[in-house]
Amino acid sequence: MTLALDLFLAWGSLAVLAVLVLLDFVAPARAFPAVRGWRLVGALSTALFFAVGTYAPFLWDELLASHRLVDLTSWPFVAQAFVGLLAYELVGYVWHRLLHAVPWLWRFHQMHHAAERFDVFGANYFHPVDMLGWAFATSLGLVWLVGLAPEAALFAANFAMILATFQHANLRTPRWLGYVIARPEMHAVHHRRGLHHGNFGDIALFDQLFGTWHNPEHFDAPVGLVDGGSLDPDLLLGRDLLARDERTSASGRPSLNPT
């Protein structure tokens, strides 16, 4: 079953990604600033993200599995996958809030928020350290918090990945969808310039429970951190772009984000 499921999820995920990319080309919902080389950077970042997510867990999964809190491996596949998805989303929600609340974590996570475009090419645009953090958070949810059979863990992780990619798509979607999962319009609020808060999850549940759920009808505001910051070299160095911009403005030199 695992091999067949592997192939199904791999091809299914690629098909979803291909459809979202095609829609971004032929029918983008919103216009964003052009960023030179953005699609290539997004593709390379996606490849690295999946490589890190695939191989890094070998460093810690065995240890986490030996200390798992709940063992669900005897449950039916569907029940395991459903509970596993909820466990992953809970851990992911908490981790995502920490990325915004803890200054040194934000220095790495800001790379994802620096993008001035909001599309599927930016869905996996992360700092390598941030990629490791998300890989570990995934293991915490699917290996330590609830122990799942490999096929159930694989299904839950891939389904969450599809949700995460979808919410970055440059599409217009019906508002009712936001009561169940994060719509692109909702996650765009999370990336809105000057805000970068709220709508932390792939599903609506935990944002609704913890008061961070926002479900606008439309979204047409700018995203990113500063003008021209999408591919700023300081992002890889973990330097806070907003703090740097404020210091530059205060010193009398031209601001990176002029008003």
mmCIF file of N, CA and C in Angstrom, residues 200-249:
data_model
loop_
_atom_site.group_PDB
_atom_site.id
_atom_site.type_symbol
_atom_site.label_atom_id
_atom_site.label_comp_id
_atom_site.label_asym_id
_atom_site.label_seq_id
_atom_site.Cartn_x
_atom_site.Cartn_y
_atom_site.Cartn_z
ATOM 1 N N PHE A 200 -2.766 31.973 10.764
ATOM 2 C CA PHE A 200 -1.504 31.238 10.828
ATOM 3 C C PHE A 200 -1.614 29.802 10.305
ATOM 4 N N GLY A 201 -2.832 29.256 10.252
ATOM 5 C CA GLY A 201 -2.981 27.843 9.934
ATOM 6 C C GLY A 201 -3.381 27.557 8.509
ATOM 7 N N ASP A 202 -3.259 26.281 8.131
ATOM 8 C CA ASP A 202 -3.736 25.820 6.828
ATOM 9 C C ASP A 202 -5.233 25.551 6.862
ATOM 10 N N ILE A 203 -5.745 25.209 8.040
ATOM 11 C CA ILE A 203 -7.181 25.039 8.235
ATOM 12 C C ILE A 203 -7.665 26.154 9.152
ATOM 13 N N ALA A 204 -8.965 26.385 9.151
ATOM 14 C CA ALA A 204 -9.505 27.529 9.895
ATOM 15 C C ALA A 204 -9.623 27.263 11.392
ATOM 16 N N LEU A 205 -9.679 26.006 11.797
ATOM 17 C CA LEU A 205 -10.044 25.627 13.157
ATOM 18 C C LEU A 205 -9.249 26.350 14.235
ATOM 19 N N PHE A 206 -7.935 26.280 14.188
ATOM 20 C CA PHE A 206 -7.137 26.807 15.295
ATOM 21 C C PHE A 206 -7.072 28.335 15.278
ATOM 22 N N ASP A 207 -7.133 28.944 14.114
ATOM 23 C CA ASP A 207 -7.252 30.401 14.070
ATOM 24 C C ASP A 207 -8.581 30.843 14.669
ATOM 25 N N GLN A 208 -9.629 30.090 14.419
ATOM 26 C CA GLN A 208 -10.928 30.412 14.998
ATOM 27 C C GLN A 208 -10.903 30.247 16.517
ATOM 28 N N LEU A 209 -10.278 29.181 16.993
ATOM 29 C CA LEU A 209 -10.224 28.922 18.432
ATOM 30 C C LEU A 209 -9.406 29.968 19.178
ATOM 31 N N PHE A 210 -8.326 30.458 18.564
ATOM 32 C CA PHE A 210 -7.402 31.352 19.261
ATOM 33 C C PHE A 210 -7.516 32.810 18.827
ATOM 34 N N GLY A 211 -8.579 33.145 18.108
ATOM 35 C CA GLY A 211 -8.871 34.541 17.817
ATOM 36 C C GLY A 211 -7.998 35.194 16.773
ATOM 37 N N THR A 212 -7.419 34.419 15.867
ATOM 38 C CA THR A 212 -6.559 34.999 14.825
ATOM 39 C C THR A 212 -7.134 34.766 13.428
ATOM 40 N N TRP A 213 -8.413 34.455 13.359
ATOM 41 C CA TRP A 213 -9.069 34.135 12.088
ATOM 42 C C TRP A 213 -9.661 35.387 11.462
ATOM 43 N N HIS A 214 -9.301 35.643 10.227
ATOM 44 C CA HIS A 214 -9.856 36.768 9.466
ATOM 45 C C HIS A 214 -10.211 36.241 8.080
ATOM 46 N N ASN A 215 -11.433 36.496 7.655
ATOM 47 C CA ASN A 215 -11.915 35.923 6.398
ATOM 48 C C ASN A 215 -12.525 37.012 5.514
ATOM 49 N N PRO A 216 -11.687 37.820 4.862
ATOM 50 C CA PRO A 216 -12.209 38.914 4.040
ATOM 51 C C PRO A 216 -12.814 38.394 2.735
ATOM 52 N N GLU A 217 -13.730 39.162 2.201
ATOM 53 C CA GLU A 217 -14.316 38.804 0.906
ATOM 54 C C GLU A 217 -13.273 38.891 -0.199
ATOM 55 N N HIS A 218 -12.473 39.979 -0.158
ATOM 56 C CA HIS A 218 -11.465 40.220 -1.189
ATOM 57 C C HIS A 218 -10.155 40.642 -0.531
ATOM 58 N N PHE A 219 -9.080 40.611 -1.300
ATOM 59 C CA PHE A 219 -7.789 41.138 -0.851
ATOM 60 C C PHE A 219 -7.074 41.743 -2.045
ATOM 61 N N ASP A 220 -6.691 43.021 -1.922
ATOM 62 C CA ASP A 220 -5.991 43.692 -3.017
ATOM 63 C C ASP A 220 -4.885 44.617 -2.511
ATOM 64 N N ALA A 221 -4.409 44.412 -1.289
ATOM 65 C CA ALA A 221 -3.395 45.287 -0.699
ATOM 66 C C ALA A 221 -1.984 44.795 -1.037
ATOM 67 N N PRO A 222 -0.971 45.651 -0.857
ATOM 68 C CA PRO A 222 0.419 45.227 -1.087
ATOM 69 C C PRO A 222 0.858 44.187 -0.059
ATOM 70 N N VAL A 223 1.805 43.348 -0.450
ATOM 71 C CA VAL A 223 2.395 42.363 0.453
ATOM 72 C C VAL A 223 3.904 42.575 0.481
ATOM 73 N N GLY A 224 4.576 41.851 1.368
ATOM 74 C CA GLY A 224 6.028 41.984 1.482
ATOM 75 C C GLY A 224 6.425 42.856 2.655
ATOM 76 N N LEU A 225 7.727 43.015 2.835
ATOM 77 C CA LEU A 225 8.252 43.801 3.953
ATOM 78 C C LEU A 225 8.644 45.203 3.528
ATOM 79 N N VAL A 226 9.507 45.312 2.526
ATOM 80 C CA VAL A 226 9.983 46.610 2.048
ATOM 81 C C VAL A 226 10.059 46.571 0.526
ATOM 82 N N ASP A 227 10.043 47.726 -0.086
ATOM 83 C CA ASP A 227 10.177 47.790 -1.538
ATOM 84 C C ASP A 227 11.518 47.197 -1.973
ATOM 85 N N GLY A 228 11.476 46.307 -2.937
ATOM 86 C CA GLY A 228 12.697 45.690 -3.436
ATOM 87 C C GLY A 228 13.290 44.650 -2.513
ATOM 88 N N GLY A 229 12.525 44.210 -1.509
ATOM 89 C CA GLY A 229 13.076 43.292 -0.514
ATOM 90 C C GLY A 229 12.902 41.824 -0.809
ATOM 91 N N SER A 230 12.246 41.474 -1.908
ATOM 92 C CA SER A 230 11.925 40.068 -2.177
ATOM 93 C C SER A 230 13.146 39.162 -2.164
ATOM 94 N N LEU A 231 14.230 39.606 -2.797
ATOM 95 C CA LEU A 231 15.440 38.783 -2.928
ATOM 96 C C LEU A 231 16.637 39.453 -2.272
ATOM 97 N N ASP A 232 16.400 40.249 -1.260
ATOM 98 C CA ASP A 232 17.475 40.975 -0.586
ATOM 99 C C ASP A 232 18.493 40.001 0.014
ATOM 100 N N PRO A 233 19.788 40.170 -0.245
ATOM 101 C CA PRO A 233 20.813 39.262 0.301
ATOM 102 C C PRO A 233 20.815 39.184 1.821
ATOM 103 N N ASP A 234 20.383 40.250 2.490
ATOM 104 C CA ASP A 234 20.365 40.234 3.950
ATOM 105 C C ASP A 234 19.394 39.196 4.507
ATOM 106 N N LEU A 235 18.446 38.751 3.699
ATOM 107 C CA LEU A 235 17.514 37.726 4.156
ATOM 108 C C LEU A 235 18.245 36.430 4.488
ATOM 109 N N LEU A 236 19.194 36.045 3.659
ATOM 110 C CA LEU A 236 19.962 34.822 3.919
ATOM 111 C C LEU A 236 20.869 34.966 5.125
ATOM 112 N N LEU A 237 21.274 36.204 5.422
ATOM 113 C CA LEU A 237 22.143 36.458 6.570
ATOM 114 C C LEU A 237 21.360 36.603 7.868
ATOM 115 N N GLY A 238 20.040 36.562 7.791
ATOM 116 C CA GLY A 238 19.225 36.672 8.992
ATOM 117 C C GLY A 238 19.188 38.061 9.587
ATOM 118 N N ARG A 239 19.391 39.087 8.765
ATOM 119 C CA ARG A 239 19.327 40.463 9.250
ATOM 120 C C ARG A 239 17.904 40.989 9.105
ATOM 121 N N ASP A 240 17.412 41.619 10.136
ATOM 122 C CA ASP A 240 16.033 42.108 10.161
ATOM 123 C C ASP A 240 15.867 43.253 9.174
ATOM 124 N N LEU A 241 15.116 43.033 8.090
ATOM 125 C CA LEU A 241 14.963 44.055 7.061
ATOM 126 C C LEU A 241 14.218 45.279 7.562
ATOM 127 N N LEU A 242 13.184 45.075 8.375
ATOM 128 C CA LEU A 242 12.418 46.215 8.866
ATOM 129 C C LEU A 242 13.253 47.069 9.806
ATOM 130 N N ALA A 243 14.021 46.427 10.696
ATOM 131 C CA ALA A 243 14.886 47.184 11.601
ATOM 132 C C ALA A 243 15.968 47.909 10.820
ATOM 133 N N ARG A 244 16.518 47.264 9.809
ATOM 134 C CA ARG A 244 17.534 47.903 8.980
ATOM 135 C C ARG A 244 16.963 49.111 8.261
ATOM 136 N N ASP A 245 15.752 48.969 7.762
ATOM 137 C CA ASP A 245 15.097 50.060 7.048
ATOM 138 C C ASP A 245 14.876 51.253 7.967
ATOM 139 N N GLU A 246 14.457 50.966 9.209
ATOM 140 C CA GLU A 246 14.225 52.047 10.168
ATOM 141 C C GLU A 246 15.520 52.763 10.514
ATOM 142 N N ARG A 247 16.602 51.993 10.681
ATOM 143 C CA ARG A 247 17.892 52.616 10.990
ATOM 144 C C ARG A 247 18.370 53.473 9.825
ATOM 145 N N THR A 248 18.176 52.982 8.608
ATOM 146 C CA THR A 248 18.602 53.736 7.432
ATOM 147 C C THR A 248 17.835 55.040 7.325
ATOM 148 N N SER A 249 16.532 54.992 7.574
ATOM 149 C CA SER A 249 15.716 56.201 7.505
ATOM 150 C C SER A 249 16.127 57.195 8.575
#
